[in-house]
Coordinates of C-alpha atoms in Angstrom, one line a residue:
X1 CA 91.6 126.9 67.6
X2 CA 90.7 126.1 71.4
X3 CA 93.5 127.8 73.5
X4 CA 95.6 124.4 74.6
X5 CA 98.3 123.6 77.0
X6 CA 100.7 120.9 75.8
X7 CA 102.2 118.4 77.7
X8 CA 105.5 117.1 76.8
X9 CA 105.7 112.9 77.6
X10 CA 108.7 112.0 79.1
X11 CA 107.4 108.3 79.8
X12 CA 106.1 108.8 83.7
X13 CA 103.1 106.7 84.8
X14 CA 101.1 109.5 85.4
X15 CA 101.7 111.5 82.6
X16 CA 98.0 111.3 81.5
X17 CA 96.6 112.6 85.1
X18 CA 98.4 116.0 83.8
X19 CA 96.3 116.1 81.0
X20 CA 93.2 115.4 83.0
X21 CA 93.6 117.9 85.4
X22 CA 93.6 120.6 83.1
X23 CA 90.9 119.6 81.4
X24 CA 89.1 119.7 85.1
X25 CA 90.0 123.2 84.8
X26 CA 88.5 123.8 81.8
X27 CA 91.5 123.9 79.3
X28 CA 92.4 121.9 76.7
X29 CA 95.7 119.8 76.9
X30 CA 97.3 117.4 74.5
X31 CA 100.1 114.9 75.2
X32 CA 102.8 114.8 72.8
X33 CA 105.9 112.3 73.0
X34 CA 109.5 114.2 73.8
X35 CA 110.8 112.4 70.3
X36 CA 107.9 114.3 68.3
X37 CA 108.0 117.9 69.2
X38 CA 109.0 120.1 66.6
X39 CA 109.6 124.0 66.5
X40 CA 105.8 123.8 64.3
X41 CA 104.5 122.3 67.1
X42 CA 105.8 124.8 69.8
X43 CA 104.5 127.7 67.6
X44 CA 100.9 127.6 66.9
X45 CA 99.2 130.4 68.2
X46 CA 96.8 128.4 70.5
X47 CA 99.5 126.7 72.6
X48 CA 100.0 129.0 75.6
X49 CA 102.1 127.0 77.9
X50 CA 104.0 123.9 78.2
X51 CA 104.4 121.2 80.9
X52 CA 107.2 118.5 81.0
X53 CA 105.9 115.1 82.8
X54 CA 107.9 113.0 84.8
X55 CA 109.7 109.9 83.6
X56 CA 111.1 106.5 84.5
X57 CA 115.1 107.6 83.5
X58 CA 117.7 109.3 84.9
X59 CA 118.8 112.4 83.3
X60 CA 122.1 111.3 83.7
X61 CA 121.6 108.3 81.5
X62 CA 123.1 108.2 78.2
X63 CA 120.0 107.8 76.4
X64 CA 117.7 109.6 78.7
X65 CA 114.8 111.2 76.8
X66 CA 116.0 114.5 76.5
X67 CA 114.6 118.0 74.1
X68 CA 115.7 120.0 72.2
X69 CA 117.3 123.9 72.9
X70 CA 114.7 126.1 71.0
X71 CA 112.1 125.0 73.2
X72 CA 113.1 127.5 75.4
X73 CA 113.0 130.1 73.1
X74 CA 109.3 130.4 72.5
X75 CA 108.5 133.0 75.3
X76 CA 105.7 130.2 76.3
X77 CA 105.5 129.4 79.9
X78 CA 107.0 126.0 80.7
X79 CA 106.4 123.9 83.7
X80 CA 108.5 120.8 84.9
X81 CA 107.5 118.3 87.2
X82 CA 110.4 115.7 88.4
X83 CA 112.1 114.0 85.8
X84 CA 111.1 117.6 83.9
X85 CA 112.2 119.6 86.6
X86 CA 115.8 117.6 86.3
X87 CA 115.6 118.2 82.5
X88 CA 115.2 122.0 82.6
X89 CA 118.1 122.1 85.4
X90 CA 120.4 120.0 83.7
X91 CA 119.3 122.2 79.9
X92 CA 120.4 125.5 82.1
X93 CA 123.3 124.5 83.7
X94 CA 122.5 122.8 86.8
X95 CA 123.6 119.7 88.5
X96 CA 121.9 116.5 88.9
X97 CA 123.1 113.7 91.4
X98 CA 122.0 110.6 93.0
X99 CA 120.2 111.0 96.0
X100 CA 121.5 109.6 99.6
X101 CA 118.0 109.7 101.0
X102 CA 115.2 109.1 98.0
X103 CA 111.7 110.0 98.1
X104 CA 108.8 107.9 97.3
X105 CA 105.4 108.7 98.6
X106 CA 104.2 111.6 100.9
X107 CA 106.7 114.2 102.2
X108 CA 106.6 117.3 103.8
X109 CA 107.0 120.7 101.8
X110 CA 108.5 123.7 103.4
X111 CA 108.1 126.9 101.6
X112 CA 110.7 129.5 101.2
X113 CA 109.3 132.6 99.6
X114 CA 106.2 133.7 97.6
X115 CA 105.6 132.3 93.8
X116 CA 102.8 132.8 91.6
X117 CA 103.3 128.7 91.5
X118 CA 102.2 127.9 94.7
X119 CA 99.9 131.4 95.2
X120 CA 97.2 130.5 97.2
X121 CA 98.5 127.0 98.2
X122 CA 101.5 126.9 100.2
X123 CA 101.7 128.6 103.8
X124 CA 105.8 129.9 104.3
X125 CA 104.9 129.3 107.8
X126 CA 103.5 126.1 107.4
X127 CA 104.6 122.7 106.5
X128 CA 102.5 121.1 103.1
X129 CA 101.8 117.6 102.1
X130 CA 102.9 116.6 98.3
X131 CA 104.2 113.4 96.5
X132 CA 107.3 112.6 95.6
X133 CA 108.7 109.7 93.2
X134 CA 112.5 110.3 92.9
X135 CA 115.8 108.4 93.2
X136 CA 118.0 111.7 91.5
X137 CA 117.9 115.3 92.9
X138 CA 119.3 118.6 91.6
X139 CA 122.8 119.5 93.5
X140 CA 123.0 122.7 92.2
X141 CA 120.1 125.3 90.2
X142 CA 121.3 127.0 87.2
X143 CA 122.2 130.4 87.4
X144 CA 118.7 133.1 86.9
X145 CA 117.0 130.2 89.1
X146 CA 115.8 130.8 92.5
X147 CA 114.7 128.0 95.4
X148 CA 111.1 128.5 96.4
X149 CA 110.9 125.3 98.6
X150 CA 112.5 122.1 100.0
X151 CA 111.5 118.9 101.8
X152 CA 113.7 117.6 104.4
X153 CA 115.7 115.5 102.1
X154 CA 115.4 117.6 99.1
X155 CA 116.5 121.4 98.8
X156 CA 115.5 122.2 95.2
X157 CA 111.7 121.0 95.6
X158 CA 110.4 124.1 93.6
X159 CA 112.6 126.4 91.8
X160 CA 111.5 129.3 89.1
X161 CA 112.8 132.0 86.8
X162 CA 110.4 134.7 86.9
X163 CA 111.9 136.2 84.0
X164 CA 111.8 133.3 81.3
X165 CA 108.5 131.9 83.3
X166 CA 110.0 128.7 83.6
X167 CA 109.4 126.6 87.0
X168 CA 109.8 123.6 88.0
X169 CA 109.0 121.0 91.1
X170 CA 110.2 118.3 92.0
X171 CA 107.0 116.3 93.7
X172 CA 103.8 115.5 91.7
X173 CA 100.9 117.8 91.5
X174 CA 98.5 115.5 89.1
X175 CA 98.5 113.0 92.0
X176 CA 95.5 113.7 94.4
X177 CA 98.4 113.0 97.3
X178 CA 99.6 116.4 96.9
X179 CA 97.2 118.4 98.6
X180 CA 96.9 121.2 96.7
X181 CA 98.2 120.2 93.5
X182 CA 95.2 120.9 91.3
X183 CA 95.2 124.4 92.5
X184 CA 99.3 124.9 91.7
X185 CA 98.9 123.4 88.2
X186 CA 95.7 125.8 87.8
X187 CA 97.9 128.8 89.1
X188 CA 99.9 127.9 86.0
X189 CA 97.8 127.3 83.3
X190 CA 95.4 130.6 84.4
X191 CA 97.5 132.9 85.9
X192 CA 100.7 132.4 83.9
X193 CA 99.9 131.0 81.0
X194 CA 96.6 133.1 81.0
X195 CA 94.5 130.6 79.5
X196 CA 90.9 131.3 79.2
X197 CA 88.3 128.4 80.5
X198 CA 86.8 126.6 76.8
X199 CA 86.9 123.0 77.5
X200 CA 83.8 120.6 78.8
X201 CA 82.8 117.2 78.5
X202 CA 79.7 118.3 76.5
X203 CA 81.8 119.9 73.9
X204 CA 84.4 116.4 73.9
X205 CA 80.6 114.8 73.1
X206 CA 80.5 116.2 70.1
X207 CA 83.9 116.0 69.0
X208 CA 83.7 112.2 69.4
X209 CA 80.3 111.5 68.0
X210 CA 81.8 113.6 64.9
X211 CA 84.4 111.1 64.8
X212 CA 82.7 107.9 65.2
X213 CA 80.4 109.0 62.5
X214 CA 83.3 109.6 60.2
X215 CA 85.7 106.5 61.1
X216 CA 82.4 103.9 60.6
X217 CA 80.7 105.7 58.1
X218 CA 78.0 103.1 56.5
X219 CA 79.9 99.6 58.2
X220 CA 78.5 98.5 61.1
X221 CA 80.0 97.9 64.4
X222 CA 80.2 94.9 67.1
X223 CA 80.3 96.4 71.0
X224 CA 82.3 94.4 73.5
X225 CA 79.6 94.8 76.0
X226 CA 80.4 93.8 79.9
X227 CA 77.5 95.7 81.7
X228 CA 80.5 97.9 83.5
X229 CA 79.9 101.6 82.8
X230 CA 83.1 101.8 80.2
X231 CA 81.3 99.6 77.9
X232 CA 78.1 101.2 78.8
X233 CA 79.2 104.4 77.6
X234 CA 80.7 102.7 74.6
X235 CA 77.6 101.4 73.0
X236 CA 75.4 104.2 74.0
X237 CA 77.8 106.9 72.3
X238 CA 78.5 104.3 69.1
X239 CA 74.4 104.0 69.4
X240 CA 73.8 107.4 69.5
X241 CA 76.3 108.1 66.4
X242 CA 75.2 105.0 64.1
X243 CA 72.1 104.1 65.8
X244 CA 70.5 100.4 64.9
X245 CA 74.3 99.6 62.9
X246 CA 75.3 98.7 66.4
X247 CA 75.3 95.4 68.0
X248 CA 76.4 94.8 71.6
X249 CA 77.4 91.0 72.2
X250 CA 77.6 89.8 76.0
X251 CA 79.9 87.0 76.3
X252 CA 79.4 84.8 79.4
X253 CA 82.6 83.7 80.4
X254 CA 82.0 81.8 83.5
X255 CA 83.9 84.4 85.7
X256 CA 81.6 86.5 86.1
X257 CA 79.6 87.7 89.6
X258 CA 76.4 86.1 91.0
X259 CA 73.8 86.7 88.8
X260 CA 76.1 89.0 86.2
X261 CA 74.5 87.9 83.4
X262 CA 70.7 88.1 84.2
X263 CA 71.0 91.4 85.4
X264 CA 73.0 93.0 82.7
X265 CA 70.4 91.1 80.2
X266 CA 67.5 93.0 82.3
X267 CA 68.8 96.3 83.1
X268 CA 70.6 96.9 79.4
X269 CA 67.2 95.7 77.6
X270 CA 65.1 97.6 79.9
X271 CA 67.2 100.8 79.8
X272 CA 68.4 100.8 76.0
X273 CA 67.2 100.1 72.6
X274 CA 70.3 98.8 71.1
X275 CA 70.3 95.0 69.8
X276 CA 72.2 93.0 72.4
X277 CA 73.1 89.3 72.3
X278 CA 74.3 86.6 75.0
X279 CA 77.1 84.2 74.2
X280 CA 77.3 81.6 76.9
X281 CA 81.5 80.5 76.4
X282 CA 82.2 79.3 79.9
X283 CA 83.3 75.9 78.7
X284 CA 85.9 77.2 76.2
X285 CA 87.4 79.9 78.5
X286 CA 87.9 77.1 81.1
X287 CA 89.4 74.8 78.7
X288 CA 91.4 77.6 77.4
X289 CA 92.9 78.4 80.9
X290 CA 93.3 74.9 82.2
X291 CA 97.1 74.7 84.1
X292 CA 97.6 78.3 83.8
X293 CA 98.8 80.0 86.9
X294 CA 101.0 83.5 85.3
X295 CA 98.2 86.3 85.6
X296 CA 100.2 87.8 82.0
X297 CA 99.0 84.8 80.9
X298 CA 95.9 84.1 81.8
X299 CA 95.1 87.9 80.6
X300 CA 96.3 87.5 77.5
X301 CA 94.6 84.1 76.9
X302 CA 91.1 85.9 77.9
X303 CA 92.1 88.4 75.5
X304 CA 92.3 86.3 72.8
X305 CA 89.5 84.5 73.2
X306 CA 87.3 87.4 73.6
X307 CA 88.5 88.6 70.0
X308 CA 88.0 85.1 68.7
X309 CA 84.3 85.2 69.8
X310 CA 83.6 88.1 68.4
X311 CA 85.2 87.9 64.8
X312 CA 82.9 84.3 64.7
X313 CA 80.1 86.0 65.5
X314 CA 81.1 89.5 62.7
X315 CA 81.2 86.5 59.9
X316 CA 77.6 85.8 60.1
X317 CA 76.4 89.2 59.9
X318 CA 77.1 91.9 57.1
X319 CA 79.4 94.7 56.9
X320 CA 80.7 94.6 60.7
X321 CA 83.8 96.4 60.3
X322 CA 84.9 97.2 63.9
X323 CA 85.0 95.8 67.3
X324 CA 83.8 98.8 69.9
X325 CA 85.9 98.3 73.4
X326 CA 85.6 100.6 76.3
X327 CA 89.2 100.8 76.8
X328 CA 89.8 103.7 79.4
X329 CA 93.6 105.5 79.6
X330 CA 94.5 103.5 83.0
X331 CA 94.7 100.5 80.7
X332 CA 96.5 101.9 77.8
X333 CA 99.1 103.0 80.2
X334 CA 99.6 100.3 82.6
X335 CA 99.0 97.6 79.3
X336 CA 102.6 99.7 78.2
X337 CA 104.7 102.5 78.8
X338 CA 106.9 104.2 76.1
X339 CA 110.2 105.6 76.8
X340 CA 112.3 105.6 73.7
X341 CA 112.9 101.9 73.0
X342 CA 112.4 100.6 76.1
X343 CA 108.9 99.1 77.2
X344 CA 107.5 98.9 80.7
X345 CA 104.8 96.1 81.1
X346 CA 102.9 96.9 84.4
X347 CA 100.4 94.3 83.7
X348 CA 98.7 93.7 80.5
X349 CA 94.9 94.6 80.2
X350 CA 92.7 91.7 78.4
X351 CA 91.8 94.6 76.2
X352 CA 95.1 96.0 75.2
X353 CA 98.2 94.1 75.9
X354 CA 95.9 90.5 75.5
X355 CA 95.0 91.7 71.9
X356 CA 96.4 89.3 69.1
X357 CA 98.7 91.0 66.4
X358 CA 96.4 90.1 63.6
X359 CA 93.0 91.3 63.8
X360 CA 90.3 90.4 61.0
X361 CA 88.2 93.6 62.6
X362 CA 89.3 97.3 63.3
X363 CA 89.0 98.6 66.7
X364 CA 87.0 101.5 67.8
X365 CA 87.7 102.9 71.1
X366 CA 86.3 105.8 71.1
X367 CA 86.4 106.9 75.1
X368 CA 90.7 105.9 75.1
X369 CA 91.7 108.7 76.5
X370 CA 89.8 109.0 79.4
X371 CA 89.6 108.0 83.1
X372 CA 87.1 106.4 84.8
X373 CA 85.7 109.4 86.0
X374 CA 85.6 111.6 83.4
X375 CA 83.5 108.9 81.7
X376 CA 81.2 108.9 84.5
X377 CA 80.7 112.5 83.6
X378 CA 80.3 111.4 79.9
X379 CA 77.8 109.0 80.7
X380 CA 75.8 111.9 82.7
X381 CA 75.7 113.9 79.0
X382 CA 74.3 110.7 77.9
X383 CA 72.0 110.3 80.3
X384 CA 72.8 107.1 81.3
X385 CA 71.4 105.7 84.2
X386 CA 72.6 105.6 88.0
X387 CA 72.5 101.7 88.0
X388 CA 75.0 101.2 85.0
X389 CA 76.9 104.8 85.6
X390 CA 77.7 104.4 89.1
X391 CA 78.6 100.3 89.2
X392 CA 82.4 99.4 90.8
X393 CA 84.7 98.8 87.6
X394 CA 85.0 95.2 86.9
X395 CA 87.7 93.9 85.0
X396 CA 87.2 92.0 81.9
X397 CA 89.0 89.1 82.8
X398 CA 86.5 88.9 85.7
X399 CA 87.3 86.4 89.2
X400 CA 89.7 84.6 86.7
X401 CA 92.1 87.3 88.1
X402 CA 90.4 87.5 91.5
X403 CA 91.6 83.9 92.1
X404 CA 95.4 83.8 92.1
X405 CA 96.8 80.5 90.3
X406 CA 95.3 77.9 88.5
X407 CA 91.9 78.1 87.5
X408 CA 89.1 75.6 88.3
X409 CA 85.0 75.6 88.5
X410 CA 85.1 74.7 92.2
X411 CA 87.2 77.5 93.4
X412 CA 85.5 80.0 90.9
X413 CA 82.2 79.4 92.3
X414 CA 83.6 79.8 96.0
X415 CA 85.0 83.0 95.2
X416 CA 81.6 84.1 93.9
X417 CA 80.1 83.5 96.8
X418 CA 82.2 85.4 98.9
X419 CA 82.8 87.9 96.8
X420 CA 78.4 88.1 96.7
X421 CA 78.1 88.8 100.6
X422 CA 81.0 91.4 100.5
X423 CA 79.5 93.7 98.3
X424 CA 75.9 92.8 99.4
X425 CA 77.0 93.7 102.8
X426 CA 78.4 96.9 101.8
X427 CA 75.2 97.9 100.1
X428 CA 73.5 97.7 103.3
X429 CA 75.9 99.8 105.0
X430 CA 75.4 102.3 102.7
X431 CA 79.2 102.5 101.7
X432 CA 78.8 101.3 98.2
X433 CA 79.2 104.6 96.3
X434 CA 82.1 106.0 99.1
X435 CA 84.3 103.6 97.7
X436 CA 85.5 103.4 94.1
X437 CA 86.1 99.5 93.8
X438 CA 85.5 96.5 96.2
X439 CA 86.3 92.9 95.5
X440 CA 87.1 89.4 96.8
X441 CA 90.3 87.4 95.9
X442 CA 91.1 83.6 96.8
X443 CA 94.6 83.1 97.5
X444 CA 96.0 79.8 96.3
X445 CA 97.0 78.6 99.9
X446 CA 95.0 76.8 102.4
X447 CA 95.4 77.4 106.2
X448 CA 94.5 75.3 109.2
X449 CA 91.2 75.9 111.2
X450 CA 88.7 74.8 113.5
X451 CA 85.0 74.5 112.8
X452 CA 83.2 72.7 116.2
X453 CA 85.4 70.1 116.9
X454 CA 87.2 69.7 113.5
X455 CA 89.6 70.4 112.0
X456 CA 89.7 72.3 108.3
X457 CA 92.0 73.0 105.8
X458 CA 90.7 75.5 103.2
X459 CA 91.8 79.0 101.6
X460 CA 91.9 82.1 102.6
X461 CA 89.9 85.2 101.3
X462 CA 91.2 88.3 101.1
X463 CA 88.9 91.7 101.0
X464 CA 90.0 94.6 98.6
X465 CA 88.3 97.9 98.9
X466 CA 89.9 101.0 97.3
X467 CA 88.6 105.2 97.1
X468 CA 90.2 106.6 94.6
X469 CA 89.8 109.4 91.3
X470 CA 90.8 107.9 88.6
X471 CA 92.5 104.4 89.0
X472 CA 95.9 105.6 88.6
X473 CA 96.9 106.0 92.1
X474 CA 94.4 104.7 95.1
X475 CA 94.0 104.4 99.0
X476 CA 93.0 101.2 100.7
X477 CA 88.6 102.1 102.1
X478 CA 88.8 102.6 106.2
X479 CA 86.4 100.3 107.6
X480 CA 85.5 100.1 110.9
X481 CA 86.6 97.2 112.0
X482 CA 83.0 95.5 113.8
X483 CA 82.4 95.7 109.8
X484 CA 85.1 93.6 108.7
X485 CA 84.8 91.2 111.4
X486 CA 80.6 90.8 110.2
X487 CA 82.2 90.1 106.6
X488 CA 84.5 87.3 107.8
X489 CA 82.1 85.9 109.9
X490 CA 79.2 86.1 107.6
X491 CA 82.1 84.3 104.4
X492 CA 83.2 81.6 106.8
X493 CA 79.5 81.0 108.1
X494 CA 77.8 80.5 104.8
X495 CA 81.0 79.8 102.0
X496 CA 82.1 76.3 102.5
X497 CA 85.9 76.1 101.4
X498 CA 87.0 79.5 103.0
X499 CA 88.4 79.8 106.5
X500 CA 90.6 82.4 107.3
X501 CA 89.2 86.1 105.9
X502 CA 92.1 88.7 105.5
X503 CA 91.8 92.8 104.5
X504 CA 94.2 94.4 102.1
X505 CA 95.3 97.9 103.0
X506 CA 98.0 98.4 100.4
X507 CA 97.6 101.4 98.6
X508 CA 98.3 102.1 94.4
X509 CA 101.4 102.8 94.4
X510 CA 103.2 100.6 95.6
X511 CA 100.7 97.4 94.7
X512 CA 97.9 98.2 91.9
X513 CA 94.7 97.5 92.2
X514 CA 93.8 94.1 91.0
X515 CA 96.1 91.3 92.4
X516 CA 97.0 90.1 89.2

């Protein structure tokens, strides 16, 4: 068995980015809810440390997630981060509080003495960026703890005991807003926990295919193909584990970019020999969407529909089985968050949270616990082309999301436009592949203008462009601004109906990606 490194779920957001960065390192990890961990899980010979995520609670809550004693009497490393950090306090002794000042976002880290945690990392003479997401602190360690660093509103920021190599911090290292954090969570898995490096992507390859070819066996399988590189991936890995028993169907929904459909049709047939076929359902998705404004909605409605169109077209064929989706993590996650028996809707993705109860197909999602990146990577083993593997995401819902309100043709095809010269223009910049995602949204509000001697009333545009990792957290792009002002010119110039051109630097957290 692979040498692994578990990861205790205490409901945080994030949770999953623990997991990833591990695997970065090389070592396996597996993420376990607090409710299911069990003495027999604690003590299999390949698990050779443990992490506690964050979480949404207070561990002063009545029914705060909590674990049980004999955890801490494996002689396994264990490594809590926030709400885990709280946890192991409050198991040992310590006391937590509300905090006076709390800390969201970035914050200064100031070191106090040496720690195999933070060897490498931290400079005692030197203040160090990390990122912090807490409302409680801990008042007082437990006795055998010792304080390795504080922020300026938090004293207990990193504390360890040596003896039963048990730390804890109080900021989050998985984040990329920590600098450093990678290397402090690989100081723990390597040089604590001693794991050795036995993890890749090529080795999850094979693994999955194994799968695949085990779930389908001789059924056949319908892709949900939307020319994005999740879906991509999706068909070429069912493809490459089924071969011709694959079908990927396009479904034009009316919202999608300029030209979406001819060029997916083009590059996927040129690129791929995997049966593909075009449904043109613009009509019903408009129909289906008429009045709606609430973005839950109008995801869940596309949703539907998609499923609809799909299990019509599985009942003239035979032995379709399952619908493939290229659901990623980041959508699992923000679709729902567990904690206990309470449920945290972020937003729900068309793919996940938009699904109806009752499904006449079985879904196979085979690249689920991924992020976008590491399916990048995938898609590299695959050898999947630059011009699918390295395309912005686009959401399945498409500019039905990108234009906030009610939905209509008119408006849809203004967006387009825009949205056309935006990421034309930063093609021929040269910026496309320095920025992870970059979009156009039309706001449901008109503002006043002048064009020549008249007067307008039309919308305003807004410009979204984001660098980021994974899609979990992300960091509004840094144009110059001669750039933006060419964008807004060159929209108003050539897209009748918008006036006023606005850019969106609010980063993920606090706002997500997407508008709705």
């Amino acid at each position: 068995m692979k040498e692994s490194v578990l990861i205790i779920d205490f409901g945080s957001q994030v949770t999953k980015l623990i997991a990833r960065r591990i695997r970065e390192l090389g070592v396996f990890s597996k993420i376990i809810p607090y409710d299911k961990v069990s003495k027999k899980t604690i003590n299999q010979k390949n698990i050779k440390g443990v992490i506690f995520s964050g979480g949404p609670k207070s561990v002063n809550e009545r029914n705060s997630p909590r674990i049980l004693p004999f955890i801490y009497d494996s002689n396994i490393p264990i490594l809590g981060i926030c709400y885990g950090l709280q946890l192991i306090s409050k198991n040992f002794g310590g006391i937590i509080s509300p905090s006076d000042d709390r800390e969201f976002g970035k914050t200064n880290l100031f070191s106090k003495k040496n720690s195999p945690l933070i060897d490498g990392v931290v400079d005692l003479k030197k203040k160090h960026q990390v990122w912090m997401s807490h409302a409680d602190k801990v008042e007082r360690i437990p006795n055998g703890f010792e304080t390795i660093a504080s922020t300026e509103n938090c004293q207990y920021a990193i504390i360890q005991n040596l003896k039963k190599q048990i730390f804890g911090v109080q900021f989050h290292p998985e984040v990329v807003h920590t600098k450093g954090g990678k290397k402090i969570l690989e100081n723990f898995v390597k040089k604590i926990c001693l794991c050795k490096k036995e993890w890749s992507m090529k080795n999850f390859k094979i693994e999955i295919l194994k799968e695949i070819k085990k779930k389908v066996g001789k059924n056949k399988v319908i892709c949900g193909l939307s020319g994005g590189v999740d879906s991509t991936v999706t068909a070429v890995l069912i493809n490459k584990a089924i071969g011709k028993r694959l079908i990927c169907v396009f479904v034009d929904t009316g919202f999608m970019r300029k030209n979406e459909r001819e060029l997916i049709e083009s590059l996927f047939k040129k690129n791929f020999d995997i049966k593909l076929k075009v449904i043109n359902a613009s009509q019903i998705f408009f129909n289906k969407l008429k009045g709606q404004k609430d973005p839950e909605k109008k995801r869940k409605i596309i949703g539907r529909e998609f499923i609809k169109i799909f299990e019509r077209f599985a009942l003239n064929q035979i032995d379709i089985k399952y619908l493939a989706q290229g659901t990623l993590y980041p959508d699992v996650i923000e679709s729902i968050s567990k904690v206990g028996k309470s449920f945290v809707t972020i937003k729900s993705h068309h793919n996940v949270g938009g699904l109806p109860k009752k499904m006449k197909l079985k879904l196979l999602e085979p690249l689920k616990e991924l992020f976008k990146d590491e399916v990048r990577i995938l898609g590299k083993e695959l050898n999947i082309p630059d011009s699918f593997n390295k395309r912005h995401p686009f959401p399945g819902p498409g500019l039905a999301i990108r234009l906030l309100g009610e939905i209509d043709k008119k408006s849809i095809g203004i967006l387009r436009e825009a949205d056309d010269i935006f990421i034309k223009m930063i093609k021929k910049e040269g910026l496309y592949d320095k920025i992870w995602q970059a979009f156009c949204v039309l706001l449901p509000v008109n503002t006043v203008g002048v064009m020549g001697d008249n007067r307008t009333y039309e919308k305003i545009c807004v410009l979204r462009a984001v660098t980021s990792i994974d899609g979990m957290t992300a960091e509004s792009y840094k144009f110059k601004t001669n750039f933006l002002e060419k964008c807004a010119n060159e929209i108003i110039n050539n897209v009748p109906g918008i006036n006023r051109v606005c850019y969106d630097y609010t980063s993920k957290p606090p706002g997500t990606i997407e508008f709705e």
